[in-house]
PDB file of C-alpha atoms and ligand atoms in Angstrom:
ATOM      1  CA  MET A   1      11.461  20.952  54.170  1.00 86.00           C
ATOM      2  CA  LYS A   2      11.664  22.872  50.240  1.00 97.00           C
ATOM      3  CA  ARG A   3      11.358  26.457  50.099  1.00 98.00           C
ATOM      4  CA  LEU A   4       8.927  26.864  47.038  1.00 98.00           C
ATOM      5  CA  ASN A   5       6.523  23.771  47.226  1.00 98.00           C
ATOM      6  CA  ASN A   6       4.058  22.873  44.611  1.00 97.00           C
ATOM      7  CA  GLN A   7       4.060  26.730  43.941  1.00 98.00           C
ATOM      8  CA  VAL A   8       3.540  27.313  40.585  1.00 98.00           C
ATOM      9  CA  ALA A   9       5.558  29.821  39.882  1.00 99.00           C
ATOM     10  CA  ILE A  10       5.855  31.444  36.170  1.00 99.00           C
ATOM     11  CA  VAL A  11       9.465  32.975  34.893  1.00 99.00           C
ATOM     12  CA  THR A  12      10.131  34.932  31.760  1.00 99.00           C
ATOM     13  CA  GLY A  13      13.171  34.967  29.825  1.00 98.00           C
ATOM     14  CA  ALA A  14      14.220  32.143  32.091  1.00 98.00           C
ATOM     15  CA  GLY A  15      15.855  30.579  29.230  1.00 98.00           C
ATOM     16  CA  ARG A  16      19.187  31.733  29.784  1.00 97.00           C
ATOM     17  CA  GLY A  17      21.471  33.935  32.271  1.00 97.00           C
ATOM     18  CA  ILE A  18      19.306  35.288  35.787  1.00 98.00           C
ATOM     19  CA  GLY A  19      15.941  33.503  34.336  1.00 98.00           C
ATOM     20  CA  LYS A  20      17.361  30.842  34.426  1.00 98.00           C
ATOM     21  CA  ALA A  21      19.160  30.736  37.519  1.00 98.00           C
ATOM     22  CA  ILE A  22      15.681  31.513  39.103  1.00 99.00           C
ATOM     23  CA  ALA A  23      13.556  28.817  37.546  1.00 99.00           C
ATOM     24  CA  SER A  24      16.754  26.165  38.302  1.00 98.00           C
ATOM     25  CA  HIS A  25      16.773  27.583  41.738  1.00 98.00           C
ATOM     26  CA  TYR A  26      12.580  27.353  41.839  1.00 98.00           C
ATOM     27  CA  ALA A  27      12.265  24.121  40.624  1.00 98.00           C
ATOM     28  CA  ARG A  28      14.937  22.834  43.102  1.00 98.00           C
ATOM     29  CA  GLU A  29      13.419  24.484  45.882  1.00 98.00           C
ATOM     30  CA  GLY A  30       9.970  22.216  44.821  1.00 98.00           C
ATOM     31  CA  ALA A  31       8.064  24.822  42.467  1.00 98.00           C
ATOM     32  CA  LYS A  32       6.541  23.976  39.632  1.00 98.00           C
ATOM     33  CA  VAL A  33       7.976  26.138  36.908  1.00 99.00           C
ATOM     34  CA  VAL A  34       6.673  27.689  33.459  1.00 99.00           C
ATOM     35  CA  ILE A  35       9.198  29.092  31.243  1.00 99.00           C
ATOM     36  CA  ALA A  36       7.892  31.779  29.176  1.00 99.00           C
ATOM     37  CA  GLU A  37      10.589  32.062  26.433  1.00 98.00           C
ATOM     38  CA  LEU A  38      10.897  33.848  23.283  1.00 98.00           C
ATOM     39  CA  ASP A  39      14.044  31.272  22.117  1.00 98.00           C
ATOM     40  CA  GLU A  40      12.320  27.636  21.291  1.00 98.00           C
ATOM     41  CA  SER A  41      15.414  25.989  21.912  1.00 98.00           C
ATOM     42  CA  LEU A  42      16.299  27.052  24.779  1.00 98.00           C
ATOM     43  CA  GLY A  43      13.217  27.055  26.627  1.00 98.00           C
ATOM     44  CA  LYS A  44      12.875  23.230  25.186  1.00 98.00           C
ATOM     45  CA  LYS A  45      16.494  22.333  26.850  1.00 98.00           C
ATOM     46  CA  LEU A  46      15.604  23.636  30.139  1.00 98.00           C
ATOM     47  CA  GLU A  47      12.236  22.595  30.049  1.00 98.00           C
ATOM     48  CA  GLY A  48      14.197  18.913  29.536  1.00 98.00           C
ATOM     49  CA  GLU A  49      17.144  19.736  31.891  1.00 98.00           C
ATOM     50  CA  LEU A  50      14.733  20.611  34.736  1.00 98.00           C
ATOM     51  CA  THR A  51      12.175  17.651  34.433  1.00 98.00           C
ATOM     52  CA  SER A  52      15.187  14.922  33.953  1.00 98.00           C
ATOM     53  CA  SER A  53      16.278  16.020  37.478  1.00 98.00           C
ATOM     54  CA  GLY A  54      12.798  15.491  38.642  1.00 98.00           C
ATOM     55  CA  ALA A  55      11.040  18.631  38.528  1.00 98.00           C
ATOM     56  CA  GLU A  56       7.435  20.121  37.328  1.00 98.00           C
ATOM     57  CA  ALA A  57       8.395  22.493  34.199  1.00 98.00           C
ATOM     58  CA  LEU A  58       6.533  23.662  30.853  1.00 98.00           C
ATOM     59  CA  PHE A  59       8.067  25.642  28.460  1.00 99.00           C
ATOM     60  CA  ILE A  60       5.838  28.175  26.985  1.00 98.00           C
ATOM     61  CA  LYS A  61       7.324  29.776  23.476  1.00 98.00           C
ATOM     62  CA  THR A  62       5.972  33.837  24.875  1.00 99.00           C
ATOM     63  CA  ASP A  63       6.878  36.929  23.416  1.00 99.00           C
ATOM     64  CA  VAL A  64       6.159  39.095  26.593  1.00 98.00           C
ATOM     65  CA  SER A  65       6.218  42.924  24.336  1.00 98.00           C
ATOM     66  CA  LYS A  66       2.610  40.620  22.851  1.00 98.00           C
ATOM     67  CA  LEU A  67      -0.458  40.578  24.554  1.00 98.00           C
ATOM     68  CA  ALA A  68      -1.641  37.941  23.114  1.00 98.00           C
ATOM     69  CA  ASP A  69       1.029  35.456  24.268  1.00 99.00           C
ATOM     70  CA  ILE A  70       0.743  37.160  27.987  1.00 99.00           C
ATOM     71  CA  GLU A  71      -2.903  36.002  27.258  1.00 98.00           C
ATOM     72  CA  ALA A  72      -1.605  32.621  26.648  1.00 98.00           C
ATOM     73  CA  LEU A  73       0.750  32.020  28.902  1.00 99.00           C
ATOM     74  CA  THR A  74      -1.665  32.796  31.698  1.00 98.00           C
ATOM     75  CA  GLN A  75      -4.948  30.355  30.556  1.00 98.00           C
ATOM     76  CA  ALA A  76      -1.981  27.891  29.421  1.00 98.00           C
ATOM     77  CA  THR A  77      -0.476  28.572  33.302  1.00 98.00           C
ATOM     78  CA  GLN A  78      -3.887  27.882  35.130  1.00 98.00           C
ATOM     79  CA  GLN A  79      -4.803  25.032  32.375  1.00 98.00           C
ATOM     80  CA  TYR A  80      -2.293  23.020  33.220  1.00 98.00           C
ATOM     81  CA  PHE A  81      -1.308  23.491  37.074  1.00 98.00           C
ATOM     82  CA  GLY A  82      -4.363  24.426  37.962  1.00 98.00           C
ATOM     83  CA  SER A  83      -2.964  28.100  39.691  1.00 98.00           C
ATOM     84  CA  ILE A  84      -0.702  30.844  39.607  1.00 98.00           C
ATOM     85  CA  ASP A  85       1.484  31.482  42.663  1.00 98.00           C
ATOM     86  CA  VAL A  86       4.545  32.940  42.036  1.00 99.00           C
ATOM     87  CA  LEU A  87       5.878  35.302  38.598  1.00 99.00           C
ATOM     88  CA  VAL A  88       9.036  36.563  37.827  1.00 99.00           C
ATOM     89  CA  ASN A  89       9.018  38.646  35.327  1.00 98.00           C
ATOM     90  CA  ASN A  90      13.161  38.397  34.362  1.00 98.00           C
ATOM     91  CA  ALA A  91      12.815  38.886  30.322  1.00 98.00           C
ATOM     92  CA  GLY A  92      14.358  42.215  29.163  1.00 97.00           C
ATOM     93  CA  VAL A  93      16.308  43.918  26.516  1.00 94.00           C
ATOM     94  CA  THR A  94      19.503  46.019  25.430  1.00 92.00           C
ATOM     95  CA  LYS A  95      22.251  46.910  23.632  1.00 88.00           C
ATOM     96  CA  SER A  96      25.224  49.019  23.979  1.00 85.00           C
ATOM     97  CA  LEU A  97      24.355  52.518  22.523  1.00 88.00           C
ATOM     98  CA  GLY A  98      25.654  56.131  23.395  1.00 90.00           C
ATOM     99  CA  PHE A  99      22.839  59.151  23.999  1.00 95.00           C
ATOM    100  CA  PHE A 100      22.641  60.616  20.665  1.00 96.00           C
ATOM    101  CA  GLU A 101      22.658  56.496  18.749  1.00 95.00           C
ATOM    102  CA  VAL A 102      19.232  55.725  20.175  1.00 96.00           C
ATOM    103  CA  SER A 103      16.648  55.351  18.090  1.00 98.00           C
ATOM    104  CA  GLU A 104      12.474  55.530  18.133  1.00 98.00           C
ATOM    105  CA  ASP A 105      13.262  51.740  17.116  1.00 98.00           C
ATOM    106  CA  ASP A 106      15.559  51.030  19.912  1.00 97.00           C
ATOM    107  CA  TRP A 107      13.667  52.557  22.289  1.00 98.00           C
ATOM    108  CA  ASP A 108       9.999  50.266  21.279  1.00 98.00           C
ATOM    109  CA  TRP A 109      11.894  47.277  21.608  1.00 98.00           C
ATOM    110  CA  ILE A 110      13.806  48.163  25.254  1.00 98.00           C
ATOM    111  CA  HIS A 111      10.251  49.518  26.861  1.00 98.00           C
ATOM    112  CA  GLY A 112       8.458  46.855  24.493  1.00 98.00           C
ATOM    113  CA  VAL A 113       9.605  44.001  26.509  1.00 98.00           C
ATOM    114  CA  THR A 114      11.192  45.475  29.654  1.00 98.00           C
ATOM    115  CA  SER A 115       8.752  47.810  30.504  1.00 98.00           C
ATOM    116  CA  LYS A 116       5.375  47.457  28.502  1.00 98.00           C
ATOM    117  CA  GLY A 117       6.085  43.620  28.279  1.00 98.00           C
ATOM    118  CA  LEU A 118       6.143  43.342  32.158  1.00 99.00           C
ATOM    119  CA  PHE A 119       3.187  45.648  33.226  1.00 99.00           C
ATOM    120  CA  PHE A 120       1.171  43.677  30.937  1.00 99.00           C
ATOM    121  CA  CYS A 121       2.614  39.994  32.551  1.00 99.00           C
ATOM    122  CA  MET A 122       1.694  41.534  36.189  1.00 99.00           C
ATOM    123  CA  GLN A 123      -1.430  42.798  35.149  1.00 99.00           C
ATOM    124  CA  SER A 124      -2.967  39.489  33.594  1.00 99.00           C
ATOM    125  CA  VAL A 125      -1.577  36.922  36.028  1.00 99.00           C
ATOM    126  CA  ALA A 126      -2.347  40.106  38.891  1.00 99.00           C
ATOM    127  CA  ARG A 127      -5.957  38.714  37.588  1.00 98.00           C
ATOM    128  CA  VAL A 128      -5.925  35.341  38.357  1.00 98.00           C
ATOM    129  CA  MET A 129      -4.060  36.231  42.143  1.00 98.00           C
ATOM    130  CA  LYS A 130      -6.671  38.469  42.698  1.00 98.00           C
ATOM    131  CA  ALA A 131      -9.194  35.590  41.905  1.00 98.00           C
ATOM    132  CA  GLN A 132      -6.586  33.344  44.392  1.00 98.00           C
ATOM    133  CA  GLY A 133      -6.229  36.036  47.320  1.00 98.00           C
ATOM    134  CA  HIS A 134      -2.205  34.993  47.773  1.00 98.00           C
ATOM    135  CA  GLY A 135       0.361  36.443  44.593  1.00 98.00           C
ATOM    136  CA  ARG A 136       3.766  36.730  44.656  1.00 98.00           C
ATOM    137  CA  ILE A 137       5.359  39.022  41.950  1.00 99.00           C
ATOM    138  CA  VAL A 138       9.355  39.136  41.312  1.00 99.00           C
ATOM    139  CA  ASN A 139      10.430  41.776  38.784  1.00 99.00           C
ATOM    140  CA  ILE A 140      14.322  41.846  38.246  1.00 98.00           C
ATOM    141  CA  ALA A 141      14.765  45.699  37.167  1.00 98.00           C
ATOM    142  CA  SER A 142      18.701  46.828  38.235  1.00 97.00           C
ATOM    143  CA  ILE A 143      20.730  49.976  39.282  1.00 97.00           C
ATOM    144  CA  ALA A 144      20.662  51.499  36.123  1.00 96.00           C
ATOM    145  CA  GLY A 145      17.097  52.027  36.891  1.00 98.00           C
ATOM    146  CA  LYS A 146      18.561  53.848  39.769  1.00 98.00           C
ATOM    147  CA  GLY A 147      20.812  55.699  37.442  1.00 97.00           C
ATOM    148  CA  TYR A 148      23.873  54.345  37.987  1.00 94.00           C
ATOM    149  CA  PRO A 149      25.829  55.736  35.367  1.00 90.00           C
ATOM    150  CA  SER A 150      27.320  53.175  33.463  1.00 87.00           C
ATOM    151  CA  THR A 151      23.830  51.467  32.510  1.00 88.00           C
ATOM    152  CA  SER A 152      24.258  50.378  28.636  1.00 87.00           C
ATOM    153  CA  ASN A 153      21.583  53.208  27.710  1.00 92.00           C
ATOM    154  CA  ILE A 154      19.256  55.607  28.263  1.00 96.00           C
ATOM    155  CA  SER A 155      16.284  54.453  27.248  1.00 97.00           C
ATOM    156  CA  TYR A 156      16.908  50.836  28.760  1.00 96.00           C
ATOM    157  CA  ALA A 157      17.340  53.335  32.465  1.00 97.00           C
ATOM    158  CA  GLY A 158      14.084  54.605  31.650  1.00 98.00           C
ATOM    159  CA  ALA A 159      12.657  51.242  31.725  1.00 98.00           C
ATOM    160  CA  LYS A 160      13.645  49.725  34.420  1.00 98.00           C
ATOM    161  CA  GLY A 161      12.802  53.498  36.548  1.00 98.00           C
ATOM    162  CA  ALA A 162       9.664  52.622  35.061  1.00 99.00           C
ATOM    163  CA  VAL A 163      10.331  48.967  36.348  1.00 99.00           C
ATOM    164  CA  ILE A 164      10.952  50.559  40.331  1.00 98.00           C
ATOM    165  CA  ALA A 165       8.055  52.616  40.386  1.00 99.00           C
ATOM    166  CA  MET A 166       5.898  50.335  39.014  1.00 99.00           C
ATOM    167  CA  THR A 167       7.084  48.350  41.744  1.00 99.00           C
ATOM    168  CA  ARG A 168       5.604  50.602  44.182  1.00 98.00           C
ATOM    169  CA  ILE A 169       2.160  51.324  42.951  1.00 99.00           C
ATOM    170  CA  ALA A 170       0.895  47.327  42.461  1.00 99.00           C
ATOM    171  CA  ALA A 171       2.671  46.482  46.118  1.00 99.00           C
ATOM    172  CA  SER A 172       0.496  49.358  47.377  1.00 98.00           C
ATOM    173  CA  THR A 173      -2.451  48.356  44.633  1.00 98.00           C
ATOM    174  CA  LEU A 174      -2.768  45.243  45.373  1.00 98.00           C
ATOM    175  CA  ALA A 175      -1.398  44.204  49.073  1.00 98.00           C
ATOM    176  CA  SER A 176      -5.105  44.291  49.842  1.00 98.00           C
ATOM    177  CA  ASP A 177      -5.048  40.498  47.996  1.00 98.00           C
ATOM    178  CA  ASN A 178      -2.961  39.670  49.600  1.00 98.00           C
ATOM    179  CA  ILE A 179      -0.250  40.016  46.187  1.00 98.00           C
ATOM    180  CA  ASN A 180       3.242  40.954  47.591  1.00 99.00           C
ATOM    181  CA  VAL A 181       5.267  43.278  44.621  1.00 99.00           C
ATOM    182  CA  ASN A 182       8.980  43.550  44.751  1.00 99.00           C
ATOM    183  CA  ALA A 183      11.939  44.266  42.531  1.00 99.00           C
ATOM    184  CA  ILE A 184      15.164  42.903  42.885  1.00 99.00           C
ATOM    185  CA  CYS A 185      18.353  45.501  40.732  1.00 98.00           C
ATOM    186  CA  PRO A 186      21.135  43.356  39.806  1.00 98.00           C
ATOM    187  CA  GLY A 187      24.492  45.404  39.676  1.00 96.00           C
ATOM    188  CA  VAL A 188      26.920  43.723  36.914  1.00 94.00           C
ATOM    189  CA  THR A 189      26.315  40.101  36.491  1.00 96.00           C
ATOM    190  CA  ARG A 190      28.159  36.951  34.608  1.00 95.00           C
ATOM    191  CA  THR A 191      25.130  35.663  32.714  1.00 95.00           C
ATOM    192  CA  GLU A 192      26.417  35.115  28.175  1.00 89.00           C
ATOM    193  CA  LEU A 193      25.628  39.049  28.044  1.00 75.00           C
ATOM    194  CA  TYR A 194      28.707  39.735  30.008  1.00 83.00           C
ATOM    195  CA  TYR A 195      30.688  37.083  28.728  1.00 85.00           C
ATOM    196  CA  GLU A 196      30.168  38.604  24.945  1.00 76.00           C
ATOM    197  CA  VAL A 197      31.538  41.824  26.528  1.00 75.00           C
ATOM    198  CA  VAL A 198      34.399  39.977  27.971  1.00 82.00           C
ATOM    199  CA  LYS A 199      35.550  38.454  24.958  1.00 83.00           C
ATOM    200  CA  GLY A 200      34.726  41.929  23.330  1.00 73.00           C
ATOM    201  CA  LYS A 201      37.878  42.852  25.011  1.00 78.00           C
ATOM    202  CA  ILE A 202      40.054  40.665  24.983  1.00 86.00           C
ATOM    203  CA  LYS A 203      40.251  41.414  21.610  1.00 82.00           C
ATOM    204  CA  THR A 204      40.675  44.857  21.395  1.00 82.00           C
ATOM    205  CA  LEU A 205      42.539  45.525  24.414  1.00 85.00           C
ATOM    206  CA  GLY A 206      44.960  42.057  23.631  1.00 92.00           C
ATOM    207  CA  LYS A 207      44.156  41.206  27.728  1.00 93.00           C
ATOM    208  CA  SER A 208      43.544  37.712  29.490  1.00 95.00           C
ATOM    209  CA  GLU A 209      39.601  36.764  30.011  1.00 92.00           C
ATOM    210  CA  ALA A 210      40.721  36.927  33.946  1.00 93.00           C
ATOM    211  CA  GLU A 211      42.752  40.270  33.401  1.00 93.00           C
ATOM    212  CA  ILE A 212      39.385  41.874  32.047  1.00 88.00           C
ATOM    213  CA  ILE A 213      37.038  40.207  34.400  1.00 91.00           C
ATOM    214  CA  GLU A 214      39.960  41.621  36.912  1.00 91.00           C
ATOM    215  CA  MET A 215      39.450  44.746  35.446  1.00 88.00           C
ATOM    216  CA  PHE A 216      35.904  44.872  35.652  1.00 85.00           C
ATOM    217  CA  ASP A 217      35.192  44.272  38.785  1.00 94.00           C
ATOM    218  CA  GLY A 218      37.567  46.643  40.248  1.00 95.00           C
ATOM    219  CA  THR A 219      34.734  48.886  39.608  1.00 94.00           C
ATOM    220  CA  ILE A 220      33.033  47.158  42.206  1.00 97.00           C
ATOM    221  CA  PRO A 221      33.470  48.062  45.936  1.00 97.00           C
ATOM    222  CA  ILE A 222      33.527  44.496  47.476  1.00 97.00           C
ATOM    223  CA  LYS A 223      35.469  43.424  43.891  1.00 96.00           C
ATOM    224  CA  ARG A 224      33.403  40.967  42.764  1.00 95.00           C
ATOM    225  CA  SER A 225      30.847  40.681  40.105  1.00 95.00           C
ATOM    226  CA  ASN A 226      27.323  38.897  40.681  1.00 97.00           C
ATOM    227  CA  GLU A 227      26.639  35.565  39.371  1.00 97.00           C
ATOM    228  CA  PRO A 228      23.514  34.883  38.439  1.00 98.00           C
ATOM    229  CA  GLU A 229      22.828  32.587  41.439  1.00 98.00           C
ATOM    230  CA  ASP A 230      23.349  35.518  43.937  1.00 98.00           C
ATOM    231  CA  ILE A 231      20.232  36.879  42.091  1.00 98.00           C
ATOM    232  CA  ALA A 232      17.978  33.876  41.777  1.00 98.00           C
ATOM    233  CA  ASP A 233      19.187  33.306  45.669  1.00 98.00           C
ATOM    234  CA  LEU A 234      16.784  36.511  47.090  1.00 98.00           C
ATOM    235  CA  ALA A 235      14.373  35.758  44.251  1.00 99.00           C
ATOM    236  CA  VAL A 236      13.804  32.360  46.237  1.00 98.00           C
ATOM    237  CA  PHE A 237      13.602  34.640  49.666  1.00 98.00           C
ATOM    238  CA  LEU A 238      10.850  37.085  47.341  1.00 98.00           C
ATOM    239  CA  ALA A 239       8.532  34.419  46.600  1.00 98.00           C
ATOM    240  CA  SER A 240       8.962  32.159  50.264  1.00 98.00           C
ATOM    241  CA  ASN A 241       6.754  32.369  52.670  1.00 97.00           C
ATOM    242  CA  GLU A 242       9.739  33.744  54.691  1.00 98.00           C
ATOM    243  CA  ALA A 243       9.260  37.457  53.413  1.00 98.00           C
ATOM    244  CA  ARG A 244       5.741  37.220  53.842  1.00 98.00           C
ATOM    245  CA  ASN A 245       5.205  41.168  55.311  1.00 98.00           C
ATOM    246  CA  VAL A 246       7.852  42.535  52.368  1.00 98.00           C
ATOM    247  CA  THR A 247       6.329  44.307  49.778  1.00 98.00           C
ATOM    248  CA  GLY A 248       7.100  47.330  47.506  1.00 98.00           C
ATOM    249  CA  GLN A 249      10.919  47.252  47.832  1.00 98.00           C
ATOM    250  CA  SER A 250      13.653  47.520  45.362  1.00 98.00           C
ATOM    251  CA  TRP A 251      16.415  45.025  46.348  1.00 98.00           C
ATOM    252  CA  ASN A 252      19.958  45.675  45.171  1.00 98.00           C
ATOM    253  CA  VAL A 253      22.526  43.072  44.776  1.00 98.00           C
ATOM    254  CA  ASP A 254      25.601  44.651  43.100  1.00 98.00           C
ATOM    255  CA  GLY A 255      28.509  44.206  45.471  1.00 98.00           C
ATOM    256  CA  GLY A 256      27.903  47.929  46.781  1.00 98.00           C
ATOM    257  CA  LEU A 257      27.744  50.035  43.642  1.00 97.00           C
ATOM    258  CA  VAL A 258      24.547  51.966  44.250  1.00 97.00           C
ATOM    259  CA  CYS A 259      23.490  52.225  48.385  1.00 95.00           C
ATOM    260  CA  ASP A 260      19.806  53.418  49.021  1.00 92.00           C
TER     261      ASP A 260
HETATM  262  N1  NAD B   1      23.278  40.429  32.655  1.00 69.13           N
HETATM  263  C1  NAD B   1      23.122  41.443  33.723  1.00 69.13           C
HETATM  264  O1  NAD B   1      24.463  42.536  34.559  1.00 69.13           O
HETATM  265  C2  NAD B   1      21.909  42.363  34.526  1.00 69.13           C
HETATM  266  C3  NAD B   1      22.459  43.507  35.230  1.00 69.13           C
HETATM  267  C4  NAD B   1      21.120  44.211  35.447  1.00 69.13           C
HETATM  268  C5  NAD B   1      19.799  43.287  35.206  1.00 69.13           C
HETATM  269  N2  NAD B   1      19.908  42.723  33.978  1.00 69.13           N
HETATM  270  C6  NAD B   1      18.615  42.139  34.006  1.00 69.13           C
HETATM  271  O2  NAD B   1      18.195  40.813  33.923  1.00 69.13           O
HETATM  272  C7  NAD B   1      17.132  40.439  33.430  1.00 69.13           C
HETATM  273  C8  NAD B   1      17.866  38.702  32.813  1.00 69.13           C
HETATM  274  O3  NAD B   1      19.687  39.374  32.041  1.00 69.13           O
HETATM  275  P1  NAD B   1      20.473  38.399  31.742  1.00 69.13           P
HETATM  276  O4  NAD B   1      21.638  39.001  31.645  1.00 69.13           O
HETATM  277  O5  NAD B   1      19.893  37.062  32.170  1.00 69.13           O
HETATM  278  O6  NAD B   1      19.625  38.829  30.162  1.00 69.13           O
HETATM  279  P2  NAD B   1      20.287  37.564  29.021  1.00 69.13           P
HETATM  280  O7  NAD B   1      20.129  38.501  27.973  1.00 69.13           O
HETATM  281  O8  NAD B   1      20.977  36.731  29.438  1.00 69.13           O
HETATM  282  O9  NAD B   1      19.261  36.566  28.849  1.00 69.13           O
HETATM  283  C9  NAD B   1      17.278  37.265  28.742  1.00 69.13           C
HETATM  284  C10 NAD B   1      16.380  35.704  28.605  1.00 69.13           C
HETATM  285  O10 NAD B   1      15.166  36.559  27.769  1.00 69.13           O
HETATM  286  C11 NAD B   1      14.574  36.255  26.915  1.00 69.13           C
HETATM  287  N3  NAD B   1      13.741  36.998  26.006  1.00 69.13           N
HETATM  288  C12 NAD B   1      14.832  38.040  25.073  1.00 69.13           C
HETATM  289  N4  NAD B   1      13.347  38.415  24.738  1.00 69.13           N
HETATM  290  C13 NAD B   1      12.339  37.962  24.963  1.00 69.13           C
HETATM  291  C14 NAD B   1      10.778  38.269  25.112  1.00 69.13           C
HETATM  292  N5  NAD B   1      10.522  39.435  23.933  1.00 69.13           N
HETATM  293  N6  NAD B   1      10.137  37.317  25.553  1.00 69.13           N
HETATM  294  C15 NAD B   1      10.239  36.063  26.340  1.00 69.13           C
HETATM  295  N7  NAD B   1      11.396  36.482  26.592  1.00 69.13           N
HETATM  296  C16 NAD B   1      12.551  36.748  25.884  1.00 69.13           C
HETATM  297  C17 NAD B   1      15.675  35.474  25.693  1.00 69.13           C
HETATM  298  O11 NAD B   1      16.056  35.089  25.304  1.00 69.13           O
HETATM  299  C18 NAD B   1      16.944  35.313  27.126  1.00 69.13           C
HETATM  300  O12 NAD B   1      16.927  34.114  27.058  1.00 69.13           O
HETATM  301  C19 NAD B   1      17.037  41.282  32.025  1.00 69.13           C
HETATM  302  O13 NAD B   1      15.525  42.088  32.317  1.00 69.13           O
HETATM  303  C20 NAD B   1      18.425  42.238  32.738  1.00 69.13           C
HETATM  304  O14 NAD B   1      17.980  43.965  32.291  1.00 69.13           O
HETATM  305  C21 NAD B   1      21.080  41.917  33.641  1.00 69.13           C
END
């Protein structure tokens, strides 16, 4: 028996990386997946891959920093699939910046997508879930939000801290409506972004890809960085009936970098 049979799941930022792995795992587990993605070519490509594997999938071009896009996403999903059982707030953005380099534009961009966009997606979709009498929300935070110092920048860490706090508040507010809200806090995860950083280090340090990855992994207690699938496995569990009494938690998947 598939663990998410016929569940309708929206995954934001699903075009690549962690979001793509979650959308693919959900489809494999029988979910009908809405790919809420800013990049049209990535979104269409994944829609094609999932539907040709036999799953039901729909790409809806969405910028989660825009409230009008979020409302259109909620409405279009309901119209097309009839319900929304699971929301995965995965879209998040950042770049490498020093403490004194963060500008107002950087702050607004990072927070606009990563914390503001996430809140308004929760608010919009939770209205539907409340009326249905059930729902699961999975927020992709980061160990940066728990103060892990090797973060890309302080503004991003603040936005992810907000995600963890909002997860707790949303969980307690929505519990009586049978809506579970949890967060996943990934550590170092091998997405496209990660390999861009590795490529940069190959040039600057003159080492091979394997040596650079070994160097990065050396800082992790378990000596292994995440594949996107490590996050997707937990996201399946949190959306499934097996997690029916789990809510308000922030789960680290990081090989032991942060223990709390
Ligand atoms: N990769 C890591 O090491 C890591 C670690 C901790 C947390 N995270 C978090 O995991 C999530 C996914 O990270 P990733 O590494 O897969 O990122 P990624 O950059 O590889 O993918 C992000 C996806 O989101 C889309 N996107 C960007 N802005 C958007 C917007 N405004 N609206 C809708 N979609 C948008 C992008 O087009 C892209 O497809 C993010 O929230 C990130 O902060 C990643």
